């Protein structure tokens, strides 16, 4: 380990700077206060949808990432988020999220060797039973 510090030219190459060599993080980042709540909610929901789909093995045939326990957790979290935020983000944003959630719930039921009873599947305590 060395006591040497990175040179100013290295720091300046990381991004915009304030002239002293340190990056200007205010310029590099978007102020969280400027991000509408609906954008934050839908972005989180899309990440949960994508992660659950990968864990269900829906990303590609013969996927090596199949993990139904992880998928169950992600689907349940997504169901809670979508159900709790639906009235706040409007039907325009909530409807596609509900459709994606239902598709994941059905895919989970299909992928399970021993299917859950109706109403006991991932997220169904928030959405109600999901039928094919």
N, CA, C and O of each residue as an XYZ file, in Angstrom:
528
protein
N       0.841     -1.157      0.000
C       0.000      0.000      0.000
C       0.892      1.227      0.000
O       1.984      1.197      0.567
N       0.450      2.293     -0.619
C       1.257      3.491     -0.738
C       0.527      4.693     -0.178
O      -0.702      4.704     -0.101
N       1.292      5.715      0.216
C       0.700      6.944      0.733
C       0.428      7.937     -0.383
O      -0.065      9.035     -0.122
N       0.734      7.578     -1.601
C       0.549      8.493     -2.720
C      -0.930      8.732     -2.969
O      -1.748      7.824     -2.821
N      -1.265      9.942     -3.343
C      -2.649     10.282     -3.685
C      -2.759     10.390     -5.184
O      -1.773     10.691     -5.856
N      -3.955     10.147     -5.732
C      -4.114     10.258     -7.180
C      -3.836     11.688     -7.626
O      -4.127     12.647     -6.911
N      -3.278     11.809     -8.801
C      -2.974     13.142     -9.313
C      -4.246     13.850     -9.740
O      -5.261     13.205    -10.004
N      -4.196     15.155     -9.808
C      -5.356     15.951    -10.214
C      -5.805     15.591    -11.617
O      -6.999     15.647    -11.909
N      -4.883     15.223    -12.490
C      -5.270     14.888    -13.855
C      -6.122     13.623    -13.885
O      -7.000     13.499    -14.740
N      -5.883     12.678    -12.968
C      -6.701     11.472    -12.893
C      -8.098     11.813    -12.424
O      -9.077     11.322    -12.986
N      -8.208     12.646    -11.403
C      -9.510     13.039    -10.879
C     -10.285     13.828    -11.908
O     -11.491     13.636    -12.059
N      -9.618     14.706    -12.611
C     -10.305     15.547    -13.583
C     -10.842     14.725    -14.742
O     -11.848     15.093    -15.348
N     -10.186     13.621    -15.056
C     -10.660     12.811    -16.174
C     -11.898     12.016    -15.820
O     -12.535     11.449    -16.708
N     -12.262     11.956    -14.540
C     -13.427     11.198    -14.111
C     -14.725     11.892    -14.487
O     -15.773     11.249    -14.532
N     -14.679     13.170    -14.754
C     -15.887     13.891    -15.121
C     -15.673     15.377    -14.995
O     -14.544     15.825    -14.797
N     -16.750     16.162    -15.107
C     -16.633     17.601    -14.996
C     -16.045     17.971    -13.642
O     -16.282     17.283    -12.649
N     -15.277     19.063    -13.602
C     -14.676     19.450    -12.338
C     -14.946     20.904    -12.031
O     -15.390     21.669    -12.888
N     -14.670     21.273    -10.790
C     -14.886     22.648    -10.350
C     -13.625     23.490    -10.486
O     -13.570     24.598     -9.952
N     -12.631     23.000    -11.174
C     -11.400     23.739    -11.377
C     -10.319     23.331    -10.387
O      -9.140     23.574    -10.645
N     -10.678     22.721     -9.269
C      -9.708     22.301     -8.267
C      -9.340     20.840     -8.435
O      -8.591     20.295     -7.624
N      -9.846     20.201     -9.462
C      -9.518     18.815     -9.718
C     -10.553     17.832     -9.210
O     -10.542     16.672     -9.622
N     -11.441     18.249     -8.336
C     -12.471     17.348     -7.812
C     -13.669     17.355     -8.754
O     -14.036     18.405     -9.280
N     -14.279     16.198     -8.969
C     -15.462     16.157     -9.838
C     -16.594     17.003     -9.249
O     -16.757     17.077     -8.031
N     -17.356     17.626    -10.114
C     -18.513     18.410     -9.685
C     -19.730     17.490     -9.703
O     -20.416     17.365    -10.717
N     -19.985     16.847     -8.563
C     -21.062     15.867     -8.481
C     -22.429     16.508     -8.669
O     -23.356     15.854     -9.147
N     -22.567     17.768     -8.302
C     -23.846     18.446     -8.515
C     -24.183     18.519     -9.997
O     -25.345     18.398    -10.385
N     -23.177     18.716    -10.808
C     -23.389     18.795    -12.245
C     -23.603     17.410    -12.856
O     -24.332     17.264    -13.836
N     -22.961     16.391    -12.269
C     -23.000     15.040    -12.830
C     -24.274     14.279    -12.490
O     -24.631     13.342    -13.204
N     -24.957     14.646    -11.439
C     -26.120     13.889    -11.011
C     -27.389     14.693    -11.164
O     -27.382     15.924    -11.169
N     -28.469     13.964    -11.289
C     -29.788     14.577    -11.359
C     -30.308     14.701     -9.940
O     -30.273     13.733     -9.181
N     -30.778     15.849     -9.580
C     -31.284     16.069     -8.230
C     -32.520     15.200     -8.017
O     -33.474     15.270     -8.792
N     -32.500     14.397     -6.988
C     -33.606     13.479     -6.716
C     -34.923     14.230     -6.525
O     -35.997     13.686     -6.783
N     -34.836     15.465     -6.080
C     -36.051     16.267     -5.906
C     -36.709     16.587     -7.244
O     -37.899     16.896     -7.290
N     -35.946     16.517     -8.331
C     -36.491     16.808     -9.656
C     -37.145     15.594    -10.311
O     -37.765     15.724    -11.367
N     -37.016     14.427     -9.707
C     -37.564     13.199    -10.285
C     -38.989     12.999     -9.768
O     -39.197     12.878     -8.561
N     -39.970     12.964    -10.673
C     -41.352     12.747    -10.232
C     -41.517     11.365     -9.583
O     -40.881     10.394     -9.993
N     -42.369     11.298     -8.580
C     -42.601     10.038     -7.852
C     -43.026      8.918     -8.798
O     -42.589      7.779     -8.636
N     -43.860      9.219     -9.771
C     -44.321      8.180    -10.692
C     -43.139      7.567    -11.442
O     -43.148      6.371    -11.733
N     -42.128      8.369    -11.757
C     -40.945      7.849    -12.456
C     -40.139      6.924    -11.549
O     -39.659      5.881    -11.993
N     -39.990      7.299    -10.296
C     -39.257      6.458     -9.347
C     -39.992      5.137     -9.151
O     -39.377      4.071     -9.191
N     -41.293      5.202     -8.941
C     -42.102      3.997     -8.697
C     -42.068      3.068     -9.903
O     -41.849      1.866     -9.751
N     -42.280      3.606    -11.092
C     -42.296      2.733    -12.274
C     -40.911      2.169    -12.577
O     -40.795      1.038    -13.049
N     -39.874      2.932    -12.315
C     -38.514      2.423    -12.531
C     -38.217      1.258    -11.599
O     -37.672      0.241    -12.028
N     -38.568      1.397    -10.338
C     -38.369      0.304     -9.375
C     -39.191     -0.908     -9.794
O     -38.705     -2.038     -9.745
N     -40.433     -0.675    -10.205
C     -41.295     -1.780    -10.620
C     -40.723     -2.522    -11.823
O     -40.769     -3.751    -11.871
N     -40.192     -1.796    -12.782
C     -39.607     -2.432    -13.967
C     -38.380     -3.258    -13.581
O     -38.159     -4.337    -14.130
N     -37.592     -2.757    -12.646
C     -36.440     -3.537    -12.180
C     -36.897     -4.817    -11.489
O     -36.309     -5.876    -11.707
N     -37.925     -4.738    -10.671
C     -38.461     -5.936    -10.014
C     -39.028     -6.907    -11.044
O     -38.802     -8.114    -10.950
N     -39.759     -6.389    -12.023
C     -40.296     -7.240    -13.101
C     -39.174     -7.972    -13.827
O     -39.247     -9.182    -14.044
N     -38.155     -7.242    -14.193
C     -37.046     -7.836    -14.948
C     -36.303     -8.889    -14.135
O     -35.995     -9.969    -14.638
N     -36.019     -8.569    -12.874
C     -35.300     -9.516    -12.027
C     -36.127    -10.782    -11.796
O     -35.587    -11.888    -11.810
N     -37.422    -10.623    -11.586
C     -38.288    -11.791    -11.384
C     -38.335    -12.644    -12.649
O     -38.285    -13.872    -12.570
N     -38.431    -12.010    -13.801
C     -38.469    -12.753    -15.071
C     -37.201    -13.567    -15.262
O     -37.258    -14.719    -15.691
N     -36.059    -12.975    -14.947
C     -34.790    -13.701    -15.071
C     -34.766    -14.882    -14.110
O     -34.332    -15.973    -14.480
N     -35.231    -14.672    -12.875
C     -35.233    -15.756    -11.891
C     -36.255    -16.834    -12.202
O     -36.150    -17.951    -11.697
N     -37.239    -16.514    -13.023
C     -38.182    -17.530    -13.492
C     -37.646    -18.265    -14.721
O     -38.249    -19.234    -15.182
N     -36.518    -17.802    -15.245
C     -35.942    -18.429    -16.426
C     -36.577    -17.964    -17.713
O     -36.472    -18.644    -18.733
N     -37.237    -16.813    -17.689
C     -37.920    -16.316    -18.880
C     -37.016    -15.515    -19.793
O     -37.438    -15.102    -20.873
N     -35.771    -15.288    -19.376
C     -34.867    -14.477    -20.183
C     -34.405    -15.188    -21.449
O     -34.173    -14.543    -22.471
N     -34.273    -16.496    -21.391
C     -33.879    -17.264    -22.569
C     -34.191    -18.732    -22.320
O     -34.272    -19.161    -21.169
N     -34.368    -19.511    -23.392
C     -34.627    -20.940    -23.213
C     -33.462    -21.606    -22.468
O     -32.302    -21.244    -22.670
N     -33.768    -22.546    -21.638
C     -32.759    -23.270    -20.851
C     -31.889    -22.324    -20.025
O     -30.672    -22.491    -19.939
N     -32.519    -21.354    -19.436
C     -31.800    -20.367    -18.640
C     -31.131    -21.027    -17.445
O     -31.694    -21.925    -16.820
N     -29.936    -20.576    -17.139
C     -29.196    -21.096    -15.991
C     -29.492    -20.299    -14.725
O     -28.981    -20.627    -13.655
N     -30.306    -19.263    -14.837
C     -30.577    -18.363    -13.718
C     -31.868    -18.689    -12.970
O     -32.306    -17.891    -12.142
N     -32.474    -19.810    -13.232
C     -33.769    -20.114    -12.646
C     -33.645    -20.333    -11.134
O     -32.905    -21.204    -10.675
N     -34.384    -19.526    -10.376
C     -34.383    -19.616     -8.922
C     -35.766    -19.179     -8.443
O     -36.026    -17.987     -8.279
N     -36.645    -20.147     -8.221
C     -38.029    -19.833     -7.881
C     -38.172    -19.165     -6.518
O     -39.092    -18.373     -6.318
N     -37.283    -19.466     -5.584
C     -37.349    -18.810     -4.275
C     -37.090    -17.310     -4.422
O     -37.802    -16.494     -3.836
N     -36.081    -16.952     -5.195
C     -35.793    -15.532     -5.439
C     -36.932    -14.890     -6.225
O     -37.326    -13.762     -5.931
N     -37.458    -15.592     -7.210
C     -38.564    -15.060     -8.006
C     -39.780    -14.783     -7.122
O     -40.441    -13.758     -7.289
N     -40.081    -15.677     -6.190
C     -41.215    -15.495     -5.276
C     -41.060    -14.191     -4.484
O     -42.017    -13.428     -4.349
N     -39.876    -13.943     -3.972
C     -39.625    -12.723     -3.189
C     -39.818    -11.475     -4.044
O     -40.449    -10.509     -3.615
N     -39.277    -11.503     -5.239
C     -39.372    -10.349     -6.130
C     -40.811    -10.090     -6.570
O     -41.244     -8.939     -6.633
N     -41.545    -11.141     -6.872
C     -42.937    -10.993     -7.292
C     -43.779    -10.452     -6.137
O     -44.642     -9.600     -6.347
N     -43.538    -10.934     -4.940
C     -44.282    -10.441     -3.775
C     -43.986     -8.961     -3.541
O     -44.902     -8.185     -3.271
N     -42.720     -8.562     -3.642
C     -42.357     -7.150     -3.490
C     -43.022     -6.297     -4.576
O     -43.528     -5.210     -4.299
N     -43.014     -6.796     -5.797
C     -43.647     -6.086     -6.900
C     -45.148     -5.939     -6.662
O     -45.713     -4.868     -6.886
N     -45.781     -6.999     -6.216
C     -47.226     -6.949     -5.954
C     -47.555     -5.908     -4.885
O     -48.524     -5.161     -5.020
N     -46.756     -5.861     -3.835
C     -46.970     -4.869     -2.794
C     -46.805     -3.454     -3.320
O     -47.610     -2.575     -3.013
N     -45.764     -3.234     -4.112
C     -45.510     -1.908     -4.673
C     -46.627     -1.488     -5.619
O     -47.136     -0.372     -5.518
N     -47.007     -2.358     -6.525
C     -48.033     -2.025     -7.510
C     -49.381     -1.789     -6.828
O     -50.091     -0.840     -7.161
N     -49.727     -2.642     -5.890
C     -51.004     -2.502     -5.200
C     -51.048     -1.213     -4.380
O     -52.041     -0.486     -4.414
N     -49.990     -0.938     -3.657
C     -49.960      0.247     -2.795
C     -49.902      1.548     -3.588
O     -50.443      2.562     -3.146
N     -49.264      1.535     -4.738
C     -49.068      2.780     -5.479
C     -50.065      2.996     -6.605
O     -50.066      4.065     -7.215
N     -50.906      2.029     -6.899
C     -51.799      2.110     -8.059
C     -52.660      3.366     -8.059
O     -52.825      3.998     -9.102
N     -53.202      3.732     -6.925
C     -54.059      4.922     -6.892
C     -53.251      6.208     -7.005
O     -53.793      7.247     -7.382
N     -51.984      6.151     -6.689
C     -51.141      7.344     -6.731
C     -50.538      7.608     -8.108
O     -50.261      8.757     -8.452
N     -50.334      6.558     -8.896
C     -49.640      6.731    -10.177
C     -50.579      6.713    -11.379
O     -50.110      6.837    -12.510
N     -51.839      6.568    -11.182
C     -52.890      6.566    -12.206
C     -52.944      5.235    -12.957
O     -51.972      4.481    -12.996
N     -54.081      4.976    -13.538
C     -54.283      3.733    -14.295
C     -53.374      3.651    -15.506
O     -52.982      2.562    -15.925
N     -53.038      4.807    -16.071
C     -52.159      4.839    -17.235
C     -50.837      4.136    -16.946
O     -50.324      3.406    -17.794
N     -50.285      4.351    -15.757
C     -49.019      3.730    -15.383
C     -49.226      2.393    -14.681
O     -48.419      1.478    -14.848
N     -50.292      2.267    -13.901
C     -50.508      1.056    -13.099
C     -50.960     -0.134    -13.939
O     -50.572     -1.266    -13.649
N     -51.757      0.088    -14.957
C     -52.310     -1.028    -15.750
C     -51.221     -1.907    -16.364
O     -51.299     -3.128    -16.225
N     -50.214     -1.352    -17.033
C     -49.175     -2.238    -17.586
C     -48.382     -2.968    -16.503
O     -47.940     -4.099    -16.704
N     -48.206     -2.311    -15.354
C     -47.499     -2.979    -14.257
C     -48.320     -4.141    -13.719
O     -47.774     -5.201    -13.412
N     -49.625     -3.949    -13.604
C     -50.510     -5.051    -13.166
C     -50.474     -6.198    -14.161
O     -50.431     -7.363    -13.764
N     -50.491     -5.880    -15.455
C     -50.429     -6.929    -16.485
C     -49.125     -7.721    -16.388
O     -49.130     -8.950    -16.461
N     -48.012     -7.008    -16.223
C     -46.726     -7.677    -16.084
C     -46.671     -8.536    -14.839
O     -46.139     -9.645    -14.861
N     -47.226     -8.016    -13.749
C     -47.275     -8.763    -12.489
C     -48.083    -10.040    -12.659
O     -47.646    -11.110    -12.237
N     -49.245     -9.940    -13.267
C     -50.079    -11.129    -13.462
C     -49.372    -12.157    -14.348
O     -49.459    -13.359    -14.096
N     -48.683    -11.691    -15.372
C     -47.930    -12.607    -16.239
C     -46.853    -13.348    -15.452
O     -46.648    -14.547    -15.641
N     -46.164    -12.620    -14.563
C     -45.139    -13.261    -13.731
C     -45.761    -14.263    -12.768
O     -45.216    -15.347    -12.564
N     -46.894    -13.908    -12.176
C     -47.560    -14.817    -11.247
C     -47.989    -16.102    -11.965
O     -47.849    -17.198    -11.421
N     -48.503    -15.963    -13.165
C     -48.894    -17.151    -13.939
C     -47.675    -17.968    -14.354
O     -47.709    -19.198    -14.323
N     -46.610    -17.292    -14.739
C     -45.379    -18.001    -15.115
C     -44.798    -18.737    -13.915
O     -44.266    -19.838    -14.059
N     -44.896    -18.137    -12.734
C     -44.415    -18.793    -11.527
C     -45.231    -20.062    -11.271
O     -44.671    -21.119    -10.980
N     -46.541    -19.950    -11.380
C     -47.417    -21.113    -11.161
C     -47.068    -22.228    -12.143
O     -47.033    -23.401    -11.771
N     -46.812    -21.864    -13.385
C     -46.462    -22.853    -14.414
C     -45.098    -23.486    -14.157
O     -44.904    -24.671    -14.428
N     -44.158    -22.710    -13.638
C     -42.800    -23.208    -13.415
C     -42.680    -24.051    -12.151
O     -41.737    -24.829    -12.011
N     -43.617    -23.904    -11.243
C     -43.541    -24.628     -9.971
C     -43.864    -26.094    -10.154
O     -44.820    -26.453    -10.841
N     -43.059    -26.933     -9.535
C     -43.307    -28.370     -9.589
C     -44.559    -28.692     -8.778
O     -45.397    -29.489     -9.201
N     -44.674    -28.072     -7.620
C     -45.856    -28.219     -6.765
C     -46.515    -26.846     -6.671
O     -46.096    -26.012     -5.868
N     -47.548    -26.604     -7.490
C     -48.162    -25.277     -7.513
C     -48.802    -24.910     -6.170
O     -49.323    -25.764     -5.453
N     -48.745    -23.619     -5.858
C     -49.401    -23.109     -4.654
C     -50.906    -23.162     -4.833
O     -51.414    -23.129     -5.954
N     -51.613    -23.245     -3.714
C     -53.074    -23.153     -3.748
C     -53.459    -21.754     -4.242
O     -52.712    -20.801     -4.016
N     -54.610    -21.613     -4.912
C     -55.043    -20.277     -5.322
C     -55.085    -19.332     -4.112
O     -55.637    -19.667     -3.063
N     -54.500    -18.167     -4.280
C     -54.424    -17.192     -3.200
C     -53.169    -17.296     -2.361
O     -52.908    -16.421     -1.535
N     -52.374    -18.364     -2.556
C     -51.156    -18.574     -1.779
C     -49.883    -18.346     -2.584
O     -48.782    -18.462     -2.046
N     -50.020    -18.026     -3.858
C     -48.857    -17.800     -4.717
C     -48.175    -16.482     -4.396
O     -48.669    -15.706     -3.579
N     -47.051    -16.229     -5.032
C     -46.317    -15.003     -4.742
C     -47.144    -13.753     -5.064
O     -47.657    -13.594     -6.171
N     -47.257    -12.891     -4.086
C     -47.972    -11.632     -4.257
C     -49.476    -11.715     -4.205
O     -50.152    -10.687     -4.250
N     -50.019    -12.918     -4.111
C     -51.468    -13.063     -4.165
C     -52.169    -12.559     -2.903
O     -53.380    -12.338     -2.919
N     -51.425    -12.374     -1.813
C     -52.057    -11.779     -0.637
C     -52.360    -10.302     -0.893
O     -53.187     -9.710     -0.200
N     -51.693     -9.705     -1.888
C     -51.944     -8.315     -2.264
C     -52.905     -8.213     -3.434
O     -53.710     -7.283     -3.486
N     -52.842     -9.150     -4.379
C     -53.614     -9.055     -5.603
C     -54.865     -9.919     -5.615
O     -55.756     -9.714     -6.439
N     -54.935    -10.874     -4.715
C     -55.990    -11.874     -4.773
C     -55.530    -13.021     -5.638
O     -54.485    -12.935     -6.283
N     -56.307    -14.111     -5.661
C     -55.911    -15.285     -6.436
C     -55.769    -14.962     -7.921
O     -56.508    -14.151     -8.478
N     -54.803    -15.619     -8.534
C     -54.562    -15.445     -9.970
C     -54.850    -16.768    -10.638
O     -54.298    -17.803    -10.265
N     -55.724    -16.724    -11.633
C     -56.087    -17.934    -12.372
C     -55.670    -17.797    -13.808
O     -55.606    -16.690    -14.341
N     -55.381    -18.928    -14.447
C     -54.965    -18.911    -15.853
C     -56.105    -18.539    -16.769
O     -55.924    -18.478    -17.985
